Coordinates of C-alpha atoms in Angstrom, one line a residue:
Chain A
M5 CA 92.3 99.1 83.9
N6 CA 95.0 101.7 84.1
L7 CA 97.1 103.1 81.3
L8 CA 99.9 100.6 81.8
D9 CA 97.5 97.7 81.7
F10 CA 96.0 99.1 78.5
A11 CA 99.5 99.5 77.0
R12 CA 100.6 96.0 77.9
G13 CA 97.3 94.4 77.0
A14 CA 94.8 95.5 74.3
A15 CA 97.0 98.2 72.8
M16 CA 99.9 95.8 72.3
K17 CA 97.7 93.1 70.9
W18 CA 96.1 95.3 68.3
S19 CA 99.2 97.2 67.4
L20 CA 101.0 94.0 66.7
A21 CA 98.1 92.8 64.7
V22 CA 98.1 95.9 62.5
F23 CA 101.9 95.6 62.2
V24 CA 101.9 92.0 60.9
F25 CA 98.9 92.7 58.8
G26 CA 100.6 95.7 57.1
I27 CA 103.9 93.9 56.7
F28 CA 102.4 90.9 55.0
W29 CA 100.2 93.1 52.9
R30 CA 103.1 95.2 51.6
L31 CA 105.7 92.4 51.2
T32 CA 103.3 90.0 49.5
G33 CA 101.9 92.7 47.2
I34 CA 105.4 93.8 46.2
L35 CA 107.1 90.4 45.9
L36 CA 104.3 89.0 43.8
L37 CA 104.3 91.9 41.3
H38 CA 104.7 91.0 37.6
R39 CA 108.3 91.0 36.5
T40 CA 109.2 91.4 32.8
H41 CA 111.1 88.4 31.6
D42 CA 114.7 89.2 30.7
Y43 CA 115.5 87.4 27.4
S44 CA 119.0 88.7 27.2
V45 CA 122.0 86.4 27.6
P46 CA 123.6 87.1 31.0
R47 CA 127.1 88.6 30.7
A48 CA 128.0 87.3 34.1
H49 CA 126.6 85.0 36.8
G50 CA 126.3 85.5 40.5
A51 CA 123.1 87.6 40.8
L52 CA 122.8 86.8 44.5
L53 CA 126.4 88.0 45.2
G54 CA 125.7 91.1 43.2
A55 CA 122.6 91.8 45.2
L56 CA 124.5 91.5 48.5
R57 CA 127.3 93.6 47.2
T58 CA 125.0 96.4 46.2
I59 CA 123.1 96.3 49.5
I60 CA 126.4 96.9 51.3
A61 CA 128.2 99.2 48.7
R62 CA 125.3 101.7 48.6
S63 CA 125.3 102.1 52.3
W64 CA 128.8 103.4 52.1
P65 CA 129.7 106.9 51.0
R66 CA 131.1 107.2 47.5
R67 CA 134.4 109.0 47.4
E68 CA 133.2 111.6 44.9
F69 CA 130.3 112.7 47.1
R70 CA 131.9 112.1 50.5
A71 CA 132.2 115.8 51.5
R72 CA 128.6 116.5 50.6
T73 CA 127.1 113.3 52.2
A74 CA 129.4 112.9 55.2
Y75 CA 127.1 114.7 57.7
G76 CA 123.9 113.0 56.6
L77 CA 125.6 109.6 56.6
A78 CA 127.3 110.0 59.9
V79 CA 124.1 111.1 61.6
S80 CA 122.1 108.3 59.9
Y81 CA 124.6 105.7 60.9
A82 CA 124.7 107.0 64.5
F83 CA 121.0 106.8 65.1
H84 CA 120.5 103.5 63.2
I85 CA 123.3 101.8 65.1
G86 CA 122.2 103.4 68.3
L87 CA 118.6 102.3 67.8
A88 CA 119.7 98.8 67.1
I89 CA 121.8 98.6 70.3
V90 CA 118.9 100.1 72.4
V91 CA 116.2 97.9 70.9
F92 CA 118.2 94.6 70.8
G93 CA 120.6 95.2 73.7
F94 CA 118.3 96.3 76.6
V95 CA 117.2 93.4 78.7
P96 CA 113.5 94.5 79.1
H97 CA 113.3 94.8 75.3
I98 CA 114.9 91.4 74.8
L99 CA 112.3 89.9 77.2
L100 CA 109.5 91.4 75.0
I101 CA 111.1 89.9 71.9
R102 CA 111.5 86.6 73.6
S103 CA 107.9 86.5 74.7
L104 CA 106.8 87.2 71.1
T105 CA 109.3 85.0 69.2
G106 CA 110.9 82.6 71.6
L107 CA 114.3 84.1 70.7
G108 CA 116.5 85.5 73.4
W109 CA 120.1 86.6 74.1
N110 CA 122.1 88.3 76.8
G111 CA 121.7 92.0 77.2
L112 CA 124.0 94.9 77.8
P113 CA 124.5 96.9 81.0
D114 CA 122.1 99.7 81.4
G115 CA 124.9 102.3 81.3
V116 CA 125.7 101.3 77.7
I117 CA 122.1 101.4 76.7
Y118 CA 121.5 104.9 78.2
F119 CA 124.6 106.2 76.5
C120 CA 123.5 104.8 73.1
A121 CA 120.0 106.2 73.6
V122 CA 121.3 109.7 74.3
V123 CA 123.6 109.5 71.2
T124 CA 120.6 108.2 69.2
L125 CA 118.4 111.1 70.3
I126 CA 121.1 113.7 69.5
A127 CA 121.6 112.1 66.1
L128 CA 117.9 112.1 65.4
I129 CA 117.7 115.8 66.3
M130 CA 120.6 116.5 64.1
A131 CA 119.0 114.7 61.2
L132 CA 115.8 116.7 61.7
I133 CA 117.7 120.0 61.8
R134 CA 119.3 119.0 58.5
R135 CA 116.0 118.1 57.0
V136 CA 114.4 121.4 57.9
T137 CA 117.4 123.6 56.9
H138 CA 118.7 121.8 53.8
P139 CA 117.3 123.8 50.8
V140 CA 116.6 120.7 48.7
L141 CA 115.8 118.1 51.4
K142 CA 113.3 120.6 52.8
L143 CA 111.4 120.6 49.5
L144 CA 111.5 116.9 49.2
S145 CA 110.1 116.2 52.7
N146 CA 106.5 115.6 53.4
F147 CA 104.2 114.6 56.3
D148 CA 105.5 111.0 56.0
D149 CA 109.1 112.1 56.7
Y150 CA 108.2 114.2 59.7
F151 CA 105.7 111.8 61.2
S152 CA 108.1 108.9 60.8
W153 CA 110.7 111.0 62.6
V154 CA 108.3 111.6 65.5
V155 CA 107.3 108.0 65.9
T156 CA 110.9 107.0 65.9
A157 CA 112.1 109.6 68.3
A158 CA 109.1 109.3 70.7
P159 CA 110.1 105.8 72.1
V160 CA 113.6 107.0 72.6
V161 CA 112.5 110.1 74.5
T162 CA 109.9 108.3 76.6
G163 CA 112.4 105.5 77.3
L164 CA 115.0 107.9 78.6
L165 CA 112.3 109.6 80.7
T166 CA 111.2 106.3 82.1
V167 CA 114.6 105.1 83.2
A168 CA 115.3 108.6 84.7
H169 CA 111.8 108.6 86.4
Y170 CA 111.4 112.2 85.1
G171 CA 108.2 114.0 84.5
A172 CA 105.7 111.6 85.9
R173 CA 105.3 108.4 87.9
Y174 CA 107.3 105.5 86.6
E175 CA 104.3 103.4 85.6
T176 CA 102.8 106.3 83.6
L177 CA 106.1 106.9 81.9
L178 CA 106.5 103.2 81.2
A179 CA 102.9 103.1 79.7
L180 CA 103.7 106.1 77.5
H181 CA 106.9 104.4 76.4
I182 CA 105.1 101.2 75.4
L183 CA 102.3 103.2 73.8
S184 CA 104.8 105.3 71.7
F185 CA 106.4 102.1 70.5
E186 CA 103.0 100.7 69.6
V187 CA 102.3 103.8 67.5
L188 CA 105.6 103.1 65.7
L189 CA 104.4 99.5 65.1
V190 CA 101.1 100.7 63.6
W191 CA 102.8 103.3 61.4
F192 CA 105.8 101.2 60.3
P193 CA 104.2 99.2 57.4
F194 CA 102.4 102.2 55.9
G195 CA 105.0 104.9 56.0
K196 CA 108.6 105.4 55.1
L197 CA 109.8 103.4 58.1
M198 CA 109.0 100.4 55.9
H199 CA 112.4 101.0 54.3
G200 CA 113.7 98.9 57.1
L201 CA 112.3 95.9 55.2
L202 CA 112.1 97.2 51.6
L203 CA 115.5 98.7 51.3
P204 CA 117.4 95.4 51.1
V205 CA 114.8 94.2 48.6
A206 CA 115.1 97.2 46.4
R207 CA 118.8 97.4 46.5
G208 CA 119.2 93.7 46.1
Q209 CA 117.0 93.8 43.0
T210 CA 119.2 96.6 41.5
G211 CA 122.4 94.7 42.4
A212 CA 121.1 91.5 40.8
F213 CA 120.1 93.4 37.7
Y214 CA 123.6 95.0 37.3
A215 CA 125.3 91.7 38.1
R216 CA 123.5 90.0 35.2
R217 CA 124.9 92.7 33.0
G218 CA 128.4 92.3 34.3
V219 CA 128.4 95.7 36.0
N220 CA 130.0 96.1 39.4
P221 CA 128.6 99.3 40.8
Chain B
M27 CA 91.8 102.4 133.5
S28 CA 89.1 104.8 132.5
K29 CA 88.5 105.7 128.8
D30 CA 88.4 109.4 130.0
D31 CA 91.9 109.3 131.3
S32 CA 94.6 111.1 129.3
I33 CA 97.2 108.9 127.8
E34 CA 99.7 110.1 130.4
V35 CA 97.4 109.2 133.3
S36 CA 96.7 105.8 131.8
L37 CA 100.4 105.1 131.4
R38 CA 101.1 106.2 135.0
K39 CA 98.3 103.9 136.2
Q40 CA 99.9 101.0 134.4
G41 CA 103.3 101.7 135.9
I42 CA 104.9 102.6 132.5
S43 CA 107.8 105.0 132.9
R44 CA 108.2 108.3 131.2
R45 CA 111.4 106.9 129.6
A46 CA 109.5 104.0 127.9
F47 CA 106.9 106.4 126.6
M48 CA 109.6 108.7 125.1
K49 CA 111.2 105.7 123.4
F50 CA 107.8 104.9 121.8
C51 CA 107.5 108.5 120.7
A52 CA 111.0 108.6 119.2
A53 CA 110.3 105.3 117.3
T54 CA 107.1 106.8 115.9
A55 CA 108.8 110.0 114.8
S56 CA 111.5 108.0 113.1
L57 CA 109.0 105.7 111.3
L58 CA 107.1 108.7 110.0
A59 CA 110.3 110.3 108.8
L60 CA 109.9 113.3 111.1
P61 CA 112.8 115.2 112.6
P62 CA 114.0 114.0 116.0
A63 CA 112.6 117.1 117.7
M64 CA 109.1 115.9 116.8
A65 CA 109.4 113.1 119.3
A66 CA 109.0 115.6 122.1
V67 CA 106.0 117.1 120.3
I68 CA 104.5 113.7 119.9
A69 CA 105.1 113.0 123.6
E70 CA 103.5 116.2 124.7
T71 CA 100.5 115.8 122.4
L72 CA 99.9 112.2 123.2
G73 CA 100.5 112.8 126.9
R74 CA 97.6 115.3 127.1
A75 CA 95.3 113.5 124.7
R76 CA 92.3 111.4 125.7
R77 CA 92.7 107.9 124.3
P78 CA 90.6 108.0 121.1
S79 CA 88.2 105.2 120.3
V80 CA 89.1 102.9 117.4
I81 CA 86.5 100.6 115.8
Y82 CA 87.9 97.9 113.5
L83 CA 85.6 96.2 111.0
S84 CA 86.5 93.1 109.0
Y85 CA 84.7 92.0 105.8
Q86 CA 85.8 90.0 102.7
E87 CA 89.4 89.3 104.0
C88 CA 91.6 86.5 105.1
T89 CA 92.7 88.1 108.4
G90 CA 96.2 88.3 107.0
C91 CA 96.0 92.1 107.6
G92 CA 95.1 91.4 111.2
E93 CA 97.9 88.9 111.5
S94 CA 100.3 91.4 110.1
L95 CA 99.1 94.1 112.4
T96 CA 99.7 92.0 115.5
R97 CA 103.3 91.6 114.4
S98 CA 104.2 95.2 114.4
F99 CA 107.3 95.8 116.4
S100 CA 107.6 99.6 116.5
P101 CA 105.2 100.8 117.6
T102 CA 103.7 97.5 118.7
L103 CA 100.0 97.0 118.5
E104 CA 99.9 96.3 122.3
N105 CA 101.6 99.6 122.8
L106 CA 99.0 101.4 120.7
M107 CA 96.1 99.5 122.2
F108 CA 97.1 99.9 125.9
N109 CA 98.8 103.3 125.8
V110 CA 97.5 105.3 122.9
M111 CA 94.1 104.2 121.7
S112 CA 91.0 102.4 122.9
L113 CA 90.3 99.5 120.5
D114 CA 86.7 99.1 121.2
Y115 CA 85.6 96.7 118.6
Y116 CA 87.7 94.2 116.7
E117 CA 86.2 90.7 116.1
T118 CA 89.6 89.0 115.8
L119 CA 91.0 90.2 119.1
Q120 CA 88.0 91.0 121.3
A121 CA 86.9 88.6 124.0
A122 CA 83.2 89.5 123.6
A123 CA 81.1 87.6 121.0
G124 CA 77.6 87.8 119.5
T125 CA 75.2 90.3 121.0
A126 CA 77.8 91.6 123.5
A127 CA 80.3 92.3 120.8
E128 CA 77.7 94.2 118.7
A129 CA 76.6 96.1 121.8
A130 CA 80.2 97.1 122.4
R131 CA 80.4 98.6 118.9
H132 CA 77.2 100.5 119.3
T133 CA 78.2 101.8 122.7
A134 CA 81.6 102.9 121.3
M135 CA 80.0 104.6 118.4
K136 CA 77.4 106.4 120.6
E137 CA 79.9 107.6 123.2
N138 CA 82.5 108.8 120.6
W139 CA 80.2 109.9 117.8
G140 CA 82.1 112.1 115.3
K141 CA 85.5 111.4 117.0
Y142 CA 86.3 107.7 116.6
L143 CA 88.6 106.2 114.1
L144 CA 87.1 103.6 111.8
V145 CA 89.5 100.9 110.5
V146 CA 88.3 98.5 107.9
D147 CA 89.9 95.5 106.4
G148 CA 88.4 93.5 103.5
A149 CA 86.4 94.4 100.5
I150 CA 82.7 95.2 100.7
P151 CA 80.4 92.9 98.6
R152 CA 77.6 94.8 97.1
G153 CA 76.1 92.1 94.9
H154 CA 72.6 90.8 95.8
D155 CA 72.1 93.8 98.2
G156 CA 75.1 92.9 100.2
A157 CA 73.9 89.4 101.0
Y158 CA 77.4 87.9 100.6
C159 CA 78.6 89.2 103.9
T160 CA 76.4 89.8 106.9
I161 CA 77.1 90.2 110.6
A162 CA 74.4 89.9 113.2
G163 CA 71.9 90.1 110.3
E164 CA 73.2 93.3 108.9
S165 CA 75.0 93.5 105.6
A166 CA 78.6 94.7 105.4
V167 CA 77.5 97.7 103.3
D168 CA 75.0 98.8 105.9
I169 CA 77.3 98.3 108.9
L170 CA 80.1 100.2 107.2
T171 CA 77.8 103.0 106.0
G172 CA 76.3 103.4 109.5
A173 CA 79.7 103.3 111.3
A174 CA 81.3 105.7 108.9
K175 CA 78.7 108.4 109.6
G176 CA 80.1 109.0 113.1
A177 CA 83.8 108.4 112.2
A178 CA 86.3 111.2 112.2
A179 CA 88.3 109.3 109.5
V180 CA 88.3 105.9 107.8
I181 CA 91.4 103.8 107.4
S182 CA 91.3 101.0 104.8
V183 CA 93.8 98.4 105.8
G184 CA 95.0 96.0 103.2
T185 CA 94.6 95.9 99.4
C186 CA 91.1 94.4 99.7
A187 CA 89.7 97.3 101.7
A188 CA 91.8 99.9 99.7
F189 CA 91.3 98.6 96.1
G190 CA 89.0 95.6 96.3
G191 CA 91.9 93.1 96.2
I192 CA 91.3 89.4 95.5
P193 CA 87.5 89.5 96.1
H194 CA 87.3 92.3 93.4
A195 CA 89.5 90.3 91.0
S196 CA 87.9 89.1 87.8
P197 CA 85.1 87.8 87.6
D198 CA 84.3 89.5 90.9
P199 CA 81.2 87.2 91.7
T200 CA 80.2 89.1 94.8
G201 CA 80.4 92.7 93.4
A202 CA 83.2 93.5 95.8
V203 CA 84.3 97.1 96.0
P204 CA 86.9 99.0 98.1
V205 CA 85.8 101.1 101.0
S206 CA 86.3 104.4 99.1
Q207 CA 83.5 103.4 96.7
V208 CA 81.1 103.0 99.6
I209 CA 82.2 105.9 101.8
K210 CA 82.3 109.2 99.9
D211 CA 81.8 111.8 102.5
K212 CA 84.7 111.0 104.9
P213 CA 88.5 111.1 104.4
V214 CA 89.6 107.6 103.6
I215 CA 93.3 106.6 104.1
N216 CA 94.3 103.6 102.1
I217 CA 97.0 101.3 103.6
S218 CA 97.4 98.8 100.8
G219 CA 99.4 95.6 100.7
C220 CA 98.5 92.0 100.9
P221 CA 99.0 92.2 103.8
P222 CA 100.3 95.7 104.5
V223 CA 103.6 96.2 106.3
P224 CA 102.6 96.1 110.0
E225 CA 104.6 99.2 110.9
V226 CA 102.8 101.1 108.2
I227 CA 99.4 100.3 109.8
T228 CA 100.5 101.3 113.3
G229 CA 102.5 104.2 112.0
V230 CA 99.5 105.7 110.3
L231 CA 97.4 105.1 113.4
A232 CA 100.1 106.8 115.5
H233 CA 100.2 109.7 113.1
Y234 CA 96.5 110.3 113.3
L235 CA 96.4 109.9 117.1
T236 CA 99.4 112.2 117.5
F237 CA 98.5 115.0 115.1
G238 CA 94.8 114.5 114.8
S239 CA 95.1 114.8 111.0
I240 CA 95.6 112.4 108.2
P241 CA 99.1 112.2 106.6
E242 CA 99.8 113.5 103.1
L243 CA 98.3 111.0 100.6
D244 CA 99.2 110.0 97.1
H245 CA 96.7 109.9 94.2
L246 CA 95.5 106.5 95.4
G247 CA 94.9 107.7 98.9
R248 CA 98.0 106.1 100.4
P249 CA 100.3 108.0 102.9
K250 CA 103.2 109.3 100.9
V251 CA 105.6 108.8 103.7
F252 CA 105.3 105.0 103.2
Y253 CA 104.2 104.8 99.6
G254 CA 106.3 107.5 98.1
D255 CA 109.0 105.3 96.5
T256 CA 108.8 102.1 94.4
I257 CA 110.2 98.9 95.8
H258 CA 112.6 99.0 92.8
D259 CA 114.0 102.4 93.8
R260 CA 114.8 101.2 97.3
C261 CA 115.7 97.6 96.4
Y262 CA 119.2 96.4 97.5
R263 CA 119.3 94.4 94.2
R264 CA 118.9 97.6 92.1
P265 CA 122.6 97.7 91.2
Y266 CA 122.3 94.4 89.5
Y267 CA 119.4 95.7 87.4
D268 CA 121.6 98.6 86.4
A269 CA 124.4 96.3 85.6
G270 CA 122.2 94.0 83.5
K271 CA 122.6 91.1 85.8
F272 CA 119.5 89.0 86.2
A273 CA 118.5 85.7 87.6
K274 CA 116.9 83.6 84.8
T275 CA 115.5 80.9 87.0
F276 CA 114.9 80.6 90.8
D277 CA 117.8 78.2 91.2
D278 CA 120.5 79.4 88.7
E279 CA 123.8 81.1 89.5
G280 CA 122.2 84.6 89.2
A281 CA 119.5 83.6 91.8
R282 CA 122.2 82.3 94.2
N283 CA 124.3 85.4 93.7
G284 CA 121.3 87.6 94.6
W285 CA 120.9 89.2 91.2
C286 CA 117.9 91.2 90.1
L287 CA 114.6 89.3 89.7
F288 CA 113.1 91.5 87.0
E289 CA 113.2 88.6 84.4
L290 CA 111.4 86.4 86.8
G291 CA 108.4 88.8 86.9
C292 CA 109.4 91.1 89.8
K293 CA 106.8 94.0 89.8
G294 CA 109.1 96.2 92.0
P295 CA 109.4 99.0 89.4
I296 CA 105.7 99.8 89.5
T297 CA 104.9 99.0 93.1
Y298 CA 104.9 101.7 95.8
N299 CA 105.4 100.4 99.3
A300 CA 107.7 100.4 102.3
C301 CA 108.8 96.7 102.1
A302 CA 112.3 97.5 101.0
T303 CA 112.9 100.1 103.7
V304 CA 110.9 99.0 106.8
K305 CA 111.0 95.3 105.9
W306 CA 109.1 92.5 107.7
N307 CA 109.6 90.6 110.9
Q308 CA 111.4 93.3 112.9
G309 CA 113.4 94.4 109.8
T310 CA 114.6 91.0 109.0
S311 CA 113.8 90.7 105.3
Y312 CA 111.2 91.3 102.6
P313 CA 110.1 89.1 99.6
I314 CA 112.9 90.1 97.2
Q315 CA 115.5 89.6 99.9
S316 CA 114.0 86.1 100.4
G317 CA 114.5 85.3 96.7
H318 CA 111.1 86.0 95.2
G319 CA 110.1 88.9 93.0
C320 CA 107.6 91.5 94.2
L321 CA 104.0 90.6 93.3
G322 CA 102.9 94.3 93.3
C323 CA 100.3 93.5 96.0
S324 CA 100.0 97.1 97.2
E325 CA 98.8 98.2 93.7
P326 CA 95.2 98.2 92.4
D327 CA 94.1 95.0 90.5
F328 CA 97.4 93.3 91.1
W329 CA 95.7 90.0 90.8
D330 CA 94.5 90.7 87.3
K331 CA 97.8 91.9 85.8
G332 CA 98.9 88.6 84.2
S333 CA 101.3 86.1 85.6
F334 CA 103.4 87.0 88.6
Y335 CA 106.3 85.4 86.8
Q336 CA 106.0 87.4 83.6
A337 CA 108.5 90.2 83.1
L338 CA 107.0 93.7 83.3
S339 CA 108.2 94.7 79.8
T340 CA 106.2 91.9 78.2
G341 CA 102.6 92.0 77.1
T342 CA 99.7 90.7 79.1
W343 CA 97.5 89.8 76.1
S344 CA 96.7 86.5 74.6
G345 CA 96.0 87.1 71.0
G346 CA 97.7 84.3 68.9
T347 CA 94.5 83.9 66.9
V348 CA 94.3 87.7 66.2
L349 CA 97.9 87.7 65.0
G350 CA 97.3 84.6 62.9
A351 CA 94.2 86.3 61.4
A352 CA 96.2 89.5 60.7
V353 CA 98.9 87.5 58.8
V354 CA 96.3 85.7 56.7
A355 CA 94.3 88.9 56.0
G356 CA 97.5 90.9 55.1
A357 CA 98.8 88.1 52.8
A358 CA 95.4 87.8 51.2
I359 CA 95.1 91.5 50.4
G360 CA 98.7 91.5 49.2
V361 CA 98.0 88.6 46.8
G362 CA 94.8 90.4 45.7
A363 CA 96.7 93.6 45.0
A364 CA 99.4 91.7 43.0
V365 CA 96.7 89.9 41.0
V366 CA 95.0 93.2 40.1
S367 CA 98.4 94.7 39.2
R368 CA 99.3 91.8 37.0
R369 CA 96.0 91.9 35.1
R370 CA 96.4 95.6 34.5
Q371 CA 99.9 95.0 33.2
A372 CA 98.7 92.2 30.9
R373 CA 95.9 94.5 29.6
A374 CA 98.5 97.2 29.0
D375 CA 100.8 94.8 27.2
R376 CA 98.0 93.6 25.0
K377 CA 97.2 97.1 24.0
K378 CA 100.8 97.8 23.0
Q379 CA 100.9 94.8 20.6
P380 CA 100.1 95.8 17.0

């Protein structure tokens, strides 16, 4: 068994197993937590709409803080959107998703994917630079932040090296790319990357809470 | 024609012109990606050389490699056999049989000890002391080991000889192994493929016969001149891959338009071979050009890498049960954590009450 066989076989199986195990553990544990019953009379209805509104509104810069948050937001948007395009637009990735879920769609040309991957990588590097240079953010950052950055950037770097056939033989680069993604899968439920699933839950909860009180944040 | 004749003398005796010989040398130089001036060097070297002895052994194989070899067009096997080398033992092509055939092998080995070229196709079964393949009462392992002792170099032709191939595939009931696992003290050149491209076989033979040395090899012991690039890198359908245009089935519009076969399981991106450049049947075509994805047959363990029709970017595992168990275990622990949290909360609430 060579490295690629390992990456496509046992490593993929067990990383996916850890991923779904962790996801179900975290989500079930959080969603079944005790909630204090709210006995107050609601001032307004439409908790669901309020939840959706807050999820979107809090992802957009507030005018008052725009100058201070513009850099971070722009960079964050760049790599989040870039990652989404690369993950869900590249045909080999779509084939993997289809093999796992049965869902498939048409992909984008490779040139578009390569461009987005480069933009994503640049944005990730800019985000890291901000994290290590910003006086407050630097103090707030811990191992989880940096390791989550590494496991996010690694598949992008190895993916670009793979399509460029740079640094090693193609099958070795492909194996490293798949393995780096599998490390991300294993880390995802247990680190800050879990915000991908918990962020809508947390913001939605806050939005529903405010909506009940007639507040439109 | 005496075996002691130089190649030039043997050619003259057969009435083959100098011009025809030079054409052969030019074709060989071109095939080996050598500069045109090397054709003259090849001609001069071969012209003076004594025709070397070649012993060709066949074990766990389907004779597909031999069939391929006989279809080489440049240089042709006949050209190599009659002009450049002395093929002293090859069960598929020789007229002799039984005791006479074995005697021919022993004679060739004795007369050319230390100088002959040993070509092997097929895997070597080592299970049950080699009982799965015997010739004239001798096991394949013993014949190969004995013949390799006097060989100048060993050439493994085909994926079975190079990497074990189909006989070595799981569950490998005969304990089949490649030649390189049996012969450790001689240079072994692997010419993989199921079967290998015929011109690659004859090209490597011609290289050895011309220069007296083995060509530069990759980490799997294959000549870089033929196995330096992937099929994908040299594929004429590569632009469709880059443009994101893929055939989804073997009879859809994409397939009819000749789009990339990656989604249909083509293993071209991880397969190193000369199919896309040298092609088959006198440069007519190769599997992808004929509408089927590359199987990756020149790579080790290609038979055990999952379905031929499964895209390379997908997994090769079968673990639905493991994933199901992971879901159940994750949910169970999550529920347990929530229950513990709720109890703590209830206890805290009770303590707060006056």
